[in-house]
Amino acid sequence: MFFESLLNAIPGGIALGLIWAILALGVYITYRLLDFADLTVDGSLATGGCVAIVLTVEGINPILAMIVAFFAGAAAGVVTALLNTKLKIPAILSGILTMSALYSVNKRILGGRANVSSAAAETLVGRVANLLNMDYRGLDKNLISIMICIVILAILVGFLYWFFGTEKGSAIRATGNNKVMATAQGINTDRCKIIALALSNGLAALSGAMISQHNFSADVNMASGTIVIGLASIVIGELIFGEKLSFWIKLVGVIVGSLIYRLIFVVAVQLGLKTDDLKLIASIIIVIALCLPTIKNKIFALKSKGGKANAGA
Protein backbone atom coordinates (compact mmCIF):
# COMPACT_ATOMS: atom_id res chain seq x y z
CA MET A 1 0.00 0.00 0.00
CA PHE A 2 2.82 2.41 0.90
CA PHE A 3 4.74 1.83 -2.34
CA GLU A 4 1.59 2.10 -4.43
CA SER A 5 0.73 5.39 -2.77
CA LEU A 6 4.31 6.59 -3.22
CA LEU A 7 4.33 5.75 -6.93
CA ASN A 8 1.08 7.65 -7.39
CA ALA A 9 2.54 10.69 -5.65
CA ILE A 10 5.88 10.76 -7.53
CA PRO A 11 4.58 12.43 -10.76
CA GLY A 12 3.18 15.29 -8.71
CA GLY A 13 6.47 15.58 -6.83
CA ILE A 14 8.44 15.69 -10.09
CA ALA A 15 6.10 18.34 -11.53
CA LEU A 16 6.46 20.57 -8.47
CA GLY A 17 10.20 19.91 -8.34
CA LEU A 18 10.61 21.18 -11.91
CA ILE A 19 8.39 24.19 -11.23
CA TRP A 20 10.42 25.12 -8.15
CA ALA A 21 13.61 24.56 -10.15
CA ILE A 22 12.82 27.74 -12.09
CA LEU A 23 12.89 29.60 -8.78
CA ALA A 24 16.09 27.78 -7.72
CA LEU A 25 17.88 29.02 -10.84
CA GLY A 26 16.92 32.56 -9.87
CA VAL A 27 18.16 32.11 -6.30
CA TYR A 28 21.40 30.62 -7.67
CA ILE A 29 22.10 33.87 -9.52
CA THR A 30 21.97 36.00 -6.38
CA TYR A 31 23.17 33.49 -3.79
CA ARG A 32 26.08 31.95 -5.68
CA LEU A 33 27.00 34.24 -8.58
CA LEU A 34 26.36 37.68 -7.08
CA ASP A 35 26.90 36.73 -3.41
CA PHE A 36 23.81 38.78 -2.51
CA ALA A 37 21.48 37.57 0.25
CA ASP A 38 18.19 38.45 -1.44
CA LEU A 39 14.91 37.72 0.33
CA THR A 40 12.79 39.49 -2.28
CA VAL A 41 11.94 36.14 -3.87
CA ASP A 42 9.59 35.42 -0.95
CA GLY A 43 7.41 38.17 -2.40
CA SER A 44 8.20 38.19 -6.12
CA LEU A 45 7.18 34.55 -6.57
CA ALA A 46 3.71 35.40 -5.28
CA THR A 47 3.67 38.50 -7.48
CA GLY A 48 4.28 36.32 -10.53
CA GLY A 49 1.53 33.93 -9.54
CA CYS A 50 -0.96 36.71 -8.83
CA VAL A 51 -0.23 38.59 -12.05
CA ALA A 52 -0.41 35.43 -14.18
CA ILE A 53 -3.70 34.17 -12.74
CA VAL A 54 -5.43 37.57 -12.88
CA LEU A 55 -4.42 38.08 -16.51
CA THR A 56 -5.51 34.53 -17.33
CA VAL A 57 -8.92 35.17 -15.76
CA GLU A 58 -9.18 38.34 -17.86
CA GLY A 59 -8.75 36.25 -21.01
CA ILE A 60 -5.10 37.04 -21.74
CA ASN A 61 -3.11 34.24 -23.37
CA PRO A 62 -1.48 32.33 -20.49
CA ILE A 63 1.95 32.39 -22.15
CA LEU A 64 1.75 36.17 -22.45
CA ALA A 65 0.50 36.32 -18.85
CA MET A 66 3.60 34.41 -17.71
CA ILE A 67 5.87 36.77 -19.64
CA VAL A 68 4.22 39.77 -17.99
CA ALA A 69 4.62 38.01 -14.62
CA PHE A 70 8.35 37.65 -15.31
CA PHE A 71 8.73 41.39 -15.85
CA ALA A 72 6.65 42.15 -12.76
CA GLY A 73 9.06 40.06 -10.69
CA ALA A 74 12.02 41.71 -12.44
CA ALA A 75 10.65 45.11 -11.40
CA ALA A 76 10.58 43.95 -7.78
CA GLY A 77 14.20 42.90 -8.09
CA VAL A 78 15.13 46.31 -9.47
CA VAL A 79 13.51 47.98 -6.44
CA THR A 80 15.63 45.86 -4.08
CA ALA A 81 18.76 46.63 -6.09
CA LEU A 82 18.07 50.38 -6.02
CA LEU A 83 17.49 50.31 -2.26
CA ASN A 84 20.86 48.63 -1.85
CA THR A 85 22.94 50.49 -4.44
CA LYS A 86 21.49 54.00 -4.34
CA LEU A 87 20.19 54.29 -0.77
CA LYS A 88 22.95 52.09 0.69
CA ILE A 89 20.50 49.90 2.62
CA PRO A 90 22.05 46.50 3.52
CA ALA A 91 21.24 43.64 1.14
CA ILE A 92 19.17 41.57 3.55
CA LEU A 93 17.17 44.57 4.76
CA SER A 94 16.57 45.74 1.18
CA GLY A 95 15.08 42.37 0.32
CA ILE A 96 12.95 42.29 3.47
CA LEU A 97 11.56 45.77 2.77
CA THR A 98 10.62 44.90 -0.81
CA MET A 99 9.21 41.51 0.22
CA SER A 100 7.01 43.15 2.86
CA ALA A 101 5.78 45.79 0.43
CA LEU A 102 4.95 43.12 -2.15
CA TYR A 103 2.42 41.52 0.19
CA SER A 104 0.25 44.65 -0.11
CA VAL A 105 0.95 44.90 -3.82
CA ASN A 106 -0.05 41.29 -4.38
CA LYS A 107 -3.25 41.81 -2.41
CA ARG A 108 -4.06 44.77 -4.68
CA ILE A 109 -3.35 42.68 -7.77
CA LEU A 110 -5.86 40.10 -6.54
CA GLY A 111 -8.42 42.83 -6.00
CA GLY A 112 -8.19 42.74 -2.23
CA ARG A 113 -8.88 39.01 -2.07
CA ALA A 114 -6.61 36.44 -0.45
CA ASN A 115 -6.76 34.15 -3.50
CA VAL A 116 -8.14 33.97 -7.02
CA SER A 117 -9.02 30.88 -9.04
CA SER A 118 -9.21 30.40 -12.78
CA ALA A 119 -11.13 27.98 -14.93
CA ALA A 120 -8.74 25.11 -15.61
CA ALA A 121 -9.31 25.29 -19.36
CA GLU A 122 -8.10 28.92 -19.43
CA THR A 123 -4.65 28.13 -18.01
CA LEU A 124 -1.60 26.99 -19.94
CA VAL A 125 -1.95 23.49 -18.51
CA GLY A 126 -5.61 23.36 -19.55
CA ARG A 127 -4.91 24.60 -23.08
CA VAL A 128 -2.10 22.09 -23.61
CA ALA A 129 -4.39 19.36 -22.25
CA ASN A 130 -7.07 20.28 -24.77
CA LEU A 131 -4.48 20.41 -27.55
CA LEU A 132 -3.20 16.92 -26.70
CA ASN A 133 -6.64 15.50 -25.85
CA MET A 134 -5.56 14.85 -22.28
CA ASP A 135 -7.30 15.41 -18.97
CA TYR A 136 -6.19 18.53 -17.07
CA ARG A 137 -6.67 16.74 -13.75
CA GLY A 138 -4.79 14.03 -11.87
CA LEU A 139 -1.88 12.27 -13.56
CA ASP A 140 -2.35 14.03 -16.90
CA LYS A 141 -2.09 17.44 -15.24
CA ASN A 142 1.23 16.50 -13.69
CA LEU A 143 2.55 15.09 -16.96
CA ILE A 144 1.57 18.27 -18.82
CA SER A 145 3.27 20.45 -16.21
CA ILE A 146 6.39 18.28 -16.46
CA MET A 147 6.48 18.70 -20.25
CA ILE A 148 5.99 22.47 -20.04
CA CYS A 149 8.66 22.86 -17.35
CA ILE A 150 11.19 20.75 -19.26
CA VAL A 151 10.82 23.11 -22.22
CA ILE A 152 11.08 26.21 -20.00
CA LEU A 153 14.09 24.89 -18.09
CA ALA A 154 15.90 23.86 -21.28
CA ILE A 155 15.45 27.39 -22.63
CA LEU A 156 16.54 28.95 -19.32
CA VAL A 157 19.67 26.81 -18.94
CA GLY A 158 20.67 27.62 -22.52
CA PHE A 159 20.02 31.33 -22.02
CA LEU A 160 21.83 31.55 -18.65
CA TYR A 161 24.80 29.59 -19.99
CA TRP A 162 25.05 32.03 -22.91
CA PHE A 163 24.37 35.19 -20.90
CA PHE A 164 26.90 34.54 -18.14
CA GLY A 165 29.51 33.88 -20.82
CA THR A 166 29.00 37.36 -22.26
CA GLU A 167 30.86 40.48 -21.12
CA LYS A 168 27.91 41.64 -19.01
CA GLY A 169 27.38 38.21 -17.46
CA SER A 170 31.08 37.90 -16.69
CA ALA A 171 30.95 41.34 -15.05
CA ILE A 172 28.15 40.13 -12.77
CA ARG A 173 30.18 37.08 -11.78
CA ALA A 174 33.23 39.26 -11.17
CA THR A 175 31.13 41.54 -8.96
CA GLY A 176 30.08 38.56 -6.88
CA ASN A 177 33.61 37.18 -6.62
CA ASN A 178 35.31 40.44 -5.60
CA LYS A 179 33.41 43.72 -5.75
CA VAL A 180 36.47 45.86 -4.97
CA MET A 181 38.53 44.25 -7.72
CA ALA A 182 35.62 44.48 -10.16
CA THR A 183 35.28 48.21 -9.44
CA ALA A 184 39.02 48.66 -9.94
CA GLN A 185 38.64 47.02 -13.36
CA GLY A 186 36.08 49.64 -14.35
CA ILE A 187 32.98 47.46 -13.90
CA ASN A 188 29.79 49.26 -12.89
CA THR A 189 28.94 46.99 -9.96
CA ASP A 190 25.69 48.83 -9.19
CA ARG A 191 24.41 48.13 -12.67
CA CYS A 192 25.46 44.49 -12.36
CA LYS A 193 23.46 44.14 -9.15
CA ILE A 194 20.39 45.67 -10.79
CA ILE A 195 20.56 43.29 -13.76
CA ALA A 196 21.23 40.21 -11.61
CA LEU A 197 18.45 40.97 -9.11
CA ALA A 198 16.01 41.73 -11.92
CA LEU A 199 16.83 38.43 -13.63
CA SER A 200 16.70 36.47 -10.37
CA ASN A 201 13.34 37.81 -9.27
CA GLY A 202 11.99 37.56 -12.79
CA LEU A 203 12.70 33.82 -12.67
CA ALA A 204 11.11 33.60 -9.22
CA ALA A 205 7.99 35.29 -10.60
CA LEU A 206 8.00 32.95 -13.60
CA SER A 207 8.07 30.03 -11.19
CA GLY A 208 5.11 31.56 -9.33
CA ALA A 209 3.28 32.02 -12.63
CA MET A 210 3.80 28.35 -13.45
CA ILE A 211 2.58 27.35 -10.00
CA SER A 212 -0.63 29.32 -10.58
CA GLN A 213 -1.06 27.68 -14.00
CA HIS A 214 -0.52 24.25 -12.41
CA ASN A 215 -2.88 24.84 -9.47
CA PHE A 216 -5.39 26.94 -11.45
CA SER A 217 -5.20 29.55 -8.68
CA ALA A 218 -2.93 32.01 -6.87
CA ASP A 219 -2.76 32.91 -3.21
CA VAL A 220 -1.23 35.96 -1.59
CA ASN A 221 0.67 33.67 0.82
CA MET A 222 1.83 31.17 -1.80
CA ALA A 223 5.49 32.26 -1.54
CA SER A 224 5.99 31.53 2.15
CA GLY A 225 9.39 29.87 2.69
CA THR A 226 10.44 30.33 -0.93
CA ILE A 227 14.06 31.20 -0.19
CA VAL A 228 14.47 27.98 1.81
CA ILE A 229 13.38 25.90 -1.18
CA GLY A 230 15.82 27.71 -3.47
CA LEU A 231 18.74 27.34 -1.08
CA ALA A 232 17.98 23.68 -0.42
CA SER A 233 17.93 22.97 -4.16
CA ILE A 234 21.30 24.68 -4.61
CA VAL A 235 23.11 22.96 -1.75
CA ILE A 236 21.71 19.52 -2.64
CA GLY A 237 22.75 20.00 -6.27
CA GLU A 238 26.25 21.08 -5.24
CA LEU A 239 26.50 18.16 -2.84
CA ILE A 240 25.77 15.72 -5.65
CA PHE A 241 27.57 17.39 -8.57
CA GLY A 242 30.31 19.26 -6.72
CA GLU A 243 31.34 22.88 -7.17
CA LYS A 244 34.21 22.61 -9.66
CA LEU A 245 32.32 21.58 -12.79
CA SER A 246 31.40 23.59 -15.87
CA PHE A 247 28.74 26.25 -15.47
CA TRP A 248 25.98 24.49 -17.39
CA ILE A 249 26.40 21.35 -15.26
CA LYS A 250 26.04 23.50 -12.14
CA LEU A 251 22.75 24.82 -13.53
CA VAL A 252 21.57 21.28 -14.21
CA GLY A 253 22.68 20.41 -10.68
CA VAL A 254 20.35 23.08 -9.29
CA ILE A 255 17.45 21.51 -11.20
CA VAL A 256 18.33 18.02 -9.97
CA GLY A 257 18.63 19.39 -6.43
CA SER A 258 15.14 20.82 -6.68
CA LEU A 259 13.76 17.48 -7.87
CA ILE A 260 15.46 15.55 -5.06
CA TYR A 261 14.31 18.08 -2.48
CA ARG A 262 10.70 17.75 -3.62
CA LEU A 263 10.83 13.96 -3.76
CA ILE A 264 12.13 13.91 -0.17
CA PHE A 265 8.96 15.78 0.76
CA VAL A 266 6.85 13.25 -1.13
CA VAL A 267 8.43 10.38 0.80
CA ALA A 268 8.06 12.27 4.09
CA VAL A 269 4.35 12.82 3.51
CA GLN A 270 3.81 9.20 2.51
CA LEU A 271 5.53 8.13 5.72
CA GLY A 272 2.84 9.97 7.64
CA LEU A 273 4.59 13.20 8.56
CA LYS A 274 2.31 16.22 8.84
CA THR A 275 2.60 19.05 6.34
CA ASP A 276 3.25 21.39 9.27
CA ASP A 277 6.55 19.53 9.83
CA LEU A 278 7.82 19.99 6.27
CA LYS A 279 9.52 23.33 6.95
CA LEU A 280 11.42 21.74 9.81
CA ILE A 281 12.48 18.94 7.47
CA ALA A 282 13.57 21.53 4.89
CA SER A 283 15.75 23.31 7.44
CA ILE A 284 17.32 20.01 8.55
CA ILE A 285 18.08 19.10 4.93
CA ILE A 286 19.84 22.43 4.36
CA VAL A 287 21.84 22.17 7.60
CA ILE A 288 22.99 18.64 6.72
CA ALA A 289 23.87 19.60 3.15
CA LEU A 290 25.82 22.67 4.28
CA CYS A 291 27.66 20.79 7.03
CA LEU A 292 28.72 17.77 5.00
CA PRO A 293 31.55 19.54 3.09
CA THR A 294 32.97 20.84 6.39
CA ILE A 295 32.75 17.38 7.96
CA LYS A 296 34.44 15.83 4.92
CA ASN A 297 37.27 18.38 5.07
CA LYS A 298 37.82 17.72 8.79
CA ILE A 299 37.89 13.95 8.25
CA PHE A 300 40.34 14.41 5.36
CA ALA A 301 42.52 16.69 7.51
CA LEU A 302 42.54 14.17 10.37
CA LYS A 303 43.46 11.32 8.00
CA SER A 304 46.23 13.42 6.46
CA LYS A 305 47.56 14.34 9.91
CA GLY A 306 47.44 10.69 10.99
CA GLY A 307 49.21 9.62 7.81
CA LYS A 308 52.02 12.12 8.38
CA ALA A 309 52.37 11.01 12.00
CA ASN A 310 52.69 7.38 10.92
CA ALA A 311 55.21 8.31 8.26
CA GLY A 312 57.26 10.24 10.83
CA ALA A 313 57.24 7.26 13.19
CSV table of C-alpha atoms in Angstrom, one decimal:
chain,number,residue,atom,x,y,z
A,1,MET,CA,0.0,0.0,0.0
A,2,PHE,CA,2.8,2.4,0.9
A,3,PHE,CA,4.7,1.8,-2.3
A,4,GLU,CA,1.6,2.1,-4.4
A,5,SER,CA,0.7,5.4,-2.8
A,6,LEU,CA,4.3,6.6,-3.2
A,7,LEU,CA,4.3,5.7,-6.9
A,8,ASN,CA,1.1,7.6,-7.4
A,9,ALA,CA,2.5,10.7,-5.6
A,10,ILE,CA,5.9,10.8,-7.5
A,11,PRO,CA,4.6,12.4,-10.8
A,12,GLY,CA,3.2,15.3,-8.7
A,13,GLY,CA,6.5,15.6,-6.8
A,14,ILE,CA,8.4,15.7,-10.1
A,15,ALA,CA,6.1,18.3,-11.5
A,16,LEU,CA,6.5,20.6,-8.5
A,17,GLY,CA,10.2,19.9,-8.3
A,18,LEU,CA,10.6,21.2,-11.9
A,19,ILE,CA,8.4,24.2,-11.2
A,20,TRP,CA,10.4,25.1,-8.1
A,21,ALA,CA,13.6,24.6,-10.1
A,22,ILE,CA,12.8,27.7,-12.1
A,23,LEU,CA,12.9,29.6,-8.8
A,24,ALA,CA,16.1,27.8,-7.7
A,25,LEU,CA,17.9,29.0,-10.8
A,26,GLY,CA,16.9,32.6,-9.9
A,27,VAL,CA,18.2,32.1,-6.3
A,28,TYR,CA,21.4,30.6,-7.7
A,29,ILE,CA,22.1,33.9,-9.5
A,30,THR,CA,22.0,36.0,-6.4
A,31,TYR,CA,23.2,33.5,-3.8
A,32,ARG,CA,26.1,32.0,-5.7
A,33,LEU,CA,27.0,34.2,-8.6
A,34,LEU,CA,26.4,37.7,-7.1
A,35,ASP,CA,26.9,36.7,-3.4
A,36,PHE,CA,23.8,38.8,-2.5
A,37,ALA,CA,21.5,37.6,0.2
A,38,ASP,CA,18.2,38.5,-1.4
A,39,LEU,CA,14.9,37.7,0.3
A,40,THR,CA,12.8,39.5,-2.3
A,41,VAL,CA,11.9,36.1,-3.9
A,42,ASP,CA,9.6,35.4,-1.0
A,43,GLY,CA,7.4,38.2,-2.4
A,44,SER,CA,8.2,38.2,-6.1
A,45,LEU,CA,7.2,34.5,-6.6
A,46,ALA,CA,3.7,35.4,-5.3
A,47,THR,CA,3.7,38.5,-7.5
A,48,GLY,CA,4.3,36.3,-10.5
A,49,GLY,CA,1.5,33.9,-9.5
A,50,CYS,CA,-1.0,36.7,-8.8
A,51,VAL,CA,-0.2,38.6,-12.1
A,52,ALA,CA,-0.4,35.4,-14.2
A,53,ILE,CA,-3.7,34.2,-12.7
A,54,VAL,CA,-5.4,37.6,-12.9
A,55,LEU,CA,-4.4,38.1,-16.5
A,56,THR,CA,-5.5,34.5,-17.3
A,57,VAL,CA,-8.9,35.2,-15.8
A,58,GLU,CA,-9.2,38.3,-17.9
A,59,GLY,CA,-8.7,36.3,-21.0
A,60,ILE,CA,-5.1,37.0,-21.7
A,61,ASN,CA,-3.1,34.2,-23.4
A,62,PRO,CA,-1.5,32.3,-20.5
A,63,ILE,CA,2.0,32.4,-22.1
A,64,LEU,CA,1.8,36.2,-22.5
A,65,ALA,CA,0.5,36.3,-18.8
A,66,MET,CA,3.6,34.4,-17.7
A,67,ILE,CA,5.9,36.8,-19.6
A,68,VAL,CA,4.2,39.8,-18.0
A,69,ALA,CA,4.6,38.0,-14.6
A,70,PHE,CA,8.3,37.7,-15.3
A,71,PHE,CA,8.7,41.4,-15.8
A,72,ALA,CA,6.6,42.1,-12.8
A,73,GLY,CA,9.1,40.1,-10.7
A,74,ALA,CA,12.0,41.7,-12.4
A,75,ALA,CA,10.6,45.1,-11.4
A,76,ALA,CA,10.6,44.0,-7.8
A,77,GLY,CA,14.2,42.9,-8.1
A,78,VAL,CA,15.1,46.3,-9.5
A,79,VAL,CA,13.5,48.0,-6.4
A,80,THR,CA,15.6,45.9,-4.1
A,81,ALA,CA,18.8,46.6,-6.1
A,82,LEU,CA,18.1,50.4,-6.0
A,83,LEU,CA,17.5,50.3,-2.3
A,84,ASN,CA,20.9,48.6,-1.9
A,85,THR,CA,22.9,50.5,-4.4
A,86,LYS,CA,21.5,54.0,-4.3
A,87,LEU,CA,20.2,54.3,-0.8
A,88,LYS,CA,23.0,52.1,0.7
A,89,ILE,CA,20.5,49.9,2.6
A,90,PRO,CA,22.1,46.5,3.5
A,91,ALA,CA,21.2,43.6,1.1
A,92,ILE,CA,19.2,41.6,3.5
A,93,LEU,CA,17.2,44.6,4.8
A,94,SER,CA,16.6,45.7,1.2
A,95,GLY,CA,15.1,42.4,0.3
A,96,ILE,CA,12.9,42.3,3.5
A,97,LEU,CA,11.6,45.8,2.8
A,98,THR,CA,10.6,44.9,-0.8
A,99,MET,CA,9.2,41.5,0.2
A,100,SER,CA,7.0,43.2,2.9
A,101,ALA,CA,5.8,45.8,0.4
A,102,LEU,CA,5.0,43.1,-2.1
A,103,TYR,CA,2.4,41.5,0.2
A,104,SER,CA,0.2,44.6,-0.1
A,105,VAL,CA,1.0,44.9,-3.8
A,106,ASN,CA,-0.1,41.3,-4.4
A,107,LYS,CA,-3.2,41.8,-2.4
A,108,ARG,CA,-4.1,44.8,-4.7
A,109,ILE,CA,-3.3,42.7,-7.8
A,110,LEU,CA,-5.9,40.1,-6.5
A,111,GLY,CA,-8.4,42.8,-6.0
A,112,GLY,CA,-8.2,42.7,-2.2
A,113,ARG,CA,-8.9,39.0,-2.1
A,114,ALA,CA,-6.6,36.4,-0.5
A,115,ASN,CA,-6.8,34.2,-3.5
A,116,VAL,CA,-8.1,34.0,-7.0
A,117,SER,CA,-9.0,30.9,-9.0
A,118,SER,CA,-9.2,30.4,-12.8
A,119,ALA,CA,-11.1,28.0,-14.9
A,120,ALA,CA,-8.7,25.1,-15.6
A,121,ALA,CA,-9.3,25.3,-19.4
A,122,GLU,CA,-8.1,28.9,-19.4
A,123,THR,CA,-4.7,28.1,-18.0
A,124,LEU,CA,-1.6,27.0,-19.9
A,125,VAL,CA,-1.9,23.5,-18.5
A,126,GLY,CA,-5.6,23.4,-19.6
A,127,ARG,CA,-4.9,24.6,-23.1
A,128,VAL,CA,-2.1,22.1,-23.6
A,129,ALA,CA,-4.4,19.4,-22.3
A,130,ASN,CA,-7.1,20.3,-24.8
A,131,LEU,CA,-4.5,20.4,-27.5
A,132,LEU,CA,-3.2,16.9,-26.7
A,133,ASN,CA,-6.6,15.5,-25.9
A,134,MET,CA,-5.6,14.9,-22.3
A,135,ASP,CA,-7.3,15.4,-19.0
A,136,TYR,CA,-6.2,18.5,-17.1
A,137,ARG,CA,-6.7,16.7,-13.7
A,138,GLY,CA,-4.8,14.0,-11.9
A,139,LEU,CA,-1.9,12.3,-13.6
A,140,ASP,CA,-2.3,14.0,-16.9
A,141,LYS,CA,-2.1,17.4,-15.2
A,142,ASN,CA,1.2,16.5,-13.7
A,143,LEU,CA,2.6,15.1,-17.0
A,144,ILE,CA,1.6,18.3,-18.8
A,145,SER,CA,3.3,20.5,-16.2
A,146,ILE,CA,6.4,18.3,-16.5
A,147,MET,CA,6.5,18.7,-20.2
A,148,ILE,CA,6.0,22.5,-20.0
A,149,CYS,CA,8.7,22.9,-17.4
A,150,ILE,CA,11.2,20.7,-19.3
A,151,VAL,CA,10.8,23.1,-22.2
A,152,ILE,CA,11.1,26.2,-20.0
A,153,LEU,CA,14.1,24.9,-18.1
A,154,ALA,CA,15.9,23.9,-21.3
A,155,ILE,CA,15.5,27.4,-22.6
A,156,LEU,CA,16.5,29.0,-19.3
A,157,VAL,CA,19.7,26.8,-18.9
A,158,GLY,CA,20.7,27.6,-22.5
A,159,PHE,CA,20.0,31.3,-22.0
A,160,LEU,CA,21.8,31.6,-18.7
A,161,TYR,CA,24.8,29.6,-20.0
A,162,TRP,CA,25.0,32.0,-22.9
A,163,PHE,CA,24.4,35.2,-20.9
A,164,PHE,CA,26.9,34.5,-18.1
A,165,GLY,CA,29.5,33.9,-20.8
A,166,THR,CA,29.0,37.4,-22.3
A,167,GLU,CA,30.9,40.5,-21.1
A,168,LYS,CA,27.9,41.6,-19.0
A,169,GLY,CA,27.4,38.2,-17.5
A,170,SER,CA,31.1,37.9,-16.7
A,171,ALA,CA,31.0,41.3,-15.0
A,172,ILE,CA,28.2,40.1,-12.8
A,173,ARG,CA,30.2,37.1,-11.8
A,174,ALA,CA,33.2,39.3,-11.2
A,175,THR,CA,31.1,41.5,-9.0
A,176,GLY,CA,30.1,38.6,-6.9
A,177,ASN,CA,33.6,37.2,-6.6
A,178,ASN,CA,35.3,40.4,-5.6
A,179,LYS,CA,33.4,43.7,-5.8
A,180,VAL,CA,36.5,45.9,-5.0
A,181,MET,CA,38.5,44.3,-7.7
A,182,ALA,CA,35.6,44.5,-10.2
A,183,THR,CA,35.3,48.2,-9.4
A,184,ALA,CA,39.0,48.7,-9.9
A,185,GLN,CA,38.6,47.0,-13.4
A,186,GLY,CA,36.1,49.6,-14.3
A,187,ILE,CA,33.0,47.5,-13.9
A,188,ASN,CA,29.8,49.3,-12.9
A,189,THR,CA,28.9,47.0,-10.0
A,190,ASP,CA,25.7,48.8,-9.2
A,191,ARG,CA,24.4,48.1,-12.7
A,192,CYS,CA,25.5,44.5,-12.4
A,193,LYS,CA,23.5,44.1,-9.1
A,194,ILE,CA,20.4,45.7,-10.8
A,195,ILE,CA,20.6,43.3,-13.8
A,196,ALA,CA,21.2,40.2,-11.6
A,197,LEU,CA,18.5,41.0,-9.1
A,198,ALA,CA,16.0,41.7,-11.9
A,199,LEU,CA,16.8,38.4,-13.6
A,200,SER,CA,16.7,36.5,-10.4
A,201,ASN,CA,13.3,37.8,-9.3
A,202,GLY,CA,12.0,37.6,-12.8
A,203,LEU,CA,12.7,33.8,-12.7
A,204,ALA,CA,11.1,33.6,-9.2
A,205,ALA,CA,8.0,35.3,-10.6
A,206,LEU,CA,8.0,33.0,-13.6
A,207,SER,CA,8.1,30.0,-11.2
A,208,GLY,CA,5.1,31.6,-9.3
A,209,ALA,CA,3.3,32.0,-12.6
A,210,MET,CA,3.8,28.3,-13.5
A,211,ILE,CA,2.6,27.3,-10.0
A,212,SER,CA,-0.6,29.3,-10.6
A,213,GLN,CA,-1.1,27.7,-14.0
A,214,HIS,CA,-0.5,24.3,-12.4
A,215,ASN,CA,-2.9,24.8,-9.5
A,216,PHE,CA,-5.4,26.9,-11.5
A,217,SER,CA,-5.2,29.6,-8.7
A,218,ALA,CA,-2.9,32.0,-6.9
A,219,ASP,CA,-2.8,32.9,-3.2
A,220,VAL,CA,-1.2,36.0,-1.6
A,221,ASN,CA,0.7,33.7,0.8
A,222,MET,CA,1.8,31.2,-1.8
A,223,ALA,CA,5.5,32.3,-1.5
A,224,SER,CA,6.0,31.5,2.2
A,225,GLY,CA,9.4,29.9,2.7
A,226,THR,CA,10.4,30.3,-0.9
A,227,ILE,CA,14.1,31.2,-0.2
A,228,VAL,CA,14.5,28.0,1.8
A,229,ILE,CA,13.4,25.9,-1.2
A,230,GLY,CA,15.8,27.7,-3.5
A,231,LEU,CA,18.7,27.3,-1.1
A,232,ALA,CA,18.0,23.7,-0.4
A,233,SER,CA,17.9,23.0,-4.2
A,234,ILE,CA,21.3,24.7,-4.6
A,235,VAL,CA,23.1,23.0,-1.7
A,236,ILE,CA,21.7,19.5,-2.6
A,237,GLY,CA,22.8,20.0,-6.3
A,238,GLU,CA,26.2,21.1,-5.2
A,239,LEU,CA,26.5,18.2,-2.8
A,240,ILE,CA,25.8,15.7,-5.7
A,241,PHE,CA,27.6,17.4,-8.6
A,242,GLY,CA,30.3,19.3,-6.7
A,243,GLU,CA,31.3,22.9,-7.2
A,244,LYS,CA,34.2,22.6,-9.7
A,245,LEU,CA,32.3,21.6,-12.8
A,246,SER,CA,31.4,23.6,-15.9
A,247,PHE,CA,28.7,26.2,-15.5
A,248,TRP,CA,26.0,24.5,-17.4
A,249,ILE,CA,26.4,21.4,-15.3
A,250,LYS,CA,26.0,23.5,-12.1
A,251,LEU,CA,22.8,24.8,-13.5
A,252,VAL,CA,21.6,21.3,-14.2
A,253,GLY,CA,22.7,20.4,-10.7
A,254,VAL,CA,20.4,23.1,-9.3
A,255,ILE,CA,17.5,21.5,-11.2
A,256,VAL,CA,18.3,18.0,-10.0
A,257,GLY,CA,18.6,19.4,-6.4
A,258,SER,CA,15.1,20.8,-6.7
A,259,LEU,CA,13.8,17.5,-7.9
A,260,ILE,CA,15.5,15.5,-5.1
A,261,TYR,CA,14.3,18.1,-2.5
A,262,ARG,CA,10.7,17.8,-3.6
A,263,LEU,CA,10.8,14.0,-3.8
A,264,ILE,CA,12.1,13.9,-0.2
A,265,PHE,CA,9.0,15.8,0.8
A,266,VAL,CA,6.9,13.2,-1.1
A,267,VAL,CA,8.4,10.4,0.8
A,268,ALA,CA,8.1,12.3,4.1
A,269,VAL,CA,4.3,12.8,3.5
A,270,GLN,CA,3.8,9.2,2.5
A,271,LEU,CA,5.5,8.1,5.7
A,272,GLY,CA,2.8,10.0,7.6
A,273,LEU,CA,4.6,13.2,8.6
A,274,LYS,CA,2.3,16.2,8.8
A,275,THR,CA,2.6,19.0,6.3
A,276,ASP,CA,3.3,21.4,9.3
A,277,ASP,CA,6.5,19.5,9.8
A,278,LEU,CA,7.8,20.0,6.3
A,279,LYS,CA,9.5,23.3,6.9
A,280,LEU,CA,11.4,21.7,9.8
A,281,ILE,CA,12.5,18.9,7.5
A,282,ALA,CA,13.6,21.5,4.9
A,283,SER,CA,15.8,23.3,7.4
A,284,ILE,CA,17.3,20.0,8.5
A,285,ILE,CA,18.1,19.1,4.9
A,286,ILE,CA,19.8,22.4,4.4
A,287,VAL,CA,21.8,22.2,7.6
A,288,ILE,CA,23.0,18.6,6.7
A,289,ALA,CA,23.9,19.6,3.1
A,290,LEU,CA,25.8,22.7,4.3
A,291,CYS,CA,27.7,20.8,7.0
A,292,LEU,CA,28.7,17.8,5.0
A,293,PRO,CA,31.6,19.5,3.1
A,294,THR,CA,33.0,20.8,6.4
A,295,ILE,CA,32.7,17.4,8.0
A,296,LYS,CA,34.4,15.8,4.9
A,297,ASN,CA,37.3,18.4,5.1
A,298,LYS,CA,37.8,17.7,8.8
A,299,ILE,CA,37.9,14.0,8.2
A,300,PHE,CA,40.3,14.4,5.4
A,301,ALA,CA,42.5,16.7,7.5
A,302,LEU,CA,42.5,14.2,10.4
A,303,LYS,CA,43.5,11.3,8.0
A,304,SER,CA,46.2,13.4,6.5
A,305,LYS,CA,47.6,14.3,9.9
A,306,GLY,CA,47.4,10.7,11.0
A,307,GLY,CA,49.2,9.6,7.8
A,308,LYS,CA,52.0,12.1,8.4
A,309,ALA,CA,52.4,11.0,12.0
A,310,ASN,CA,52.7,7.4,10.9
A,311,ALA,CA,55.2,8.3,8.3
A,312,GLY,CA,57.3,10.2,10.8
A,313,ALA,CA,57.2,7.3,13.2
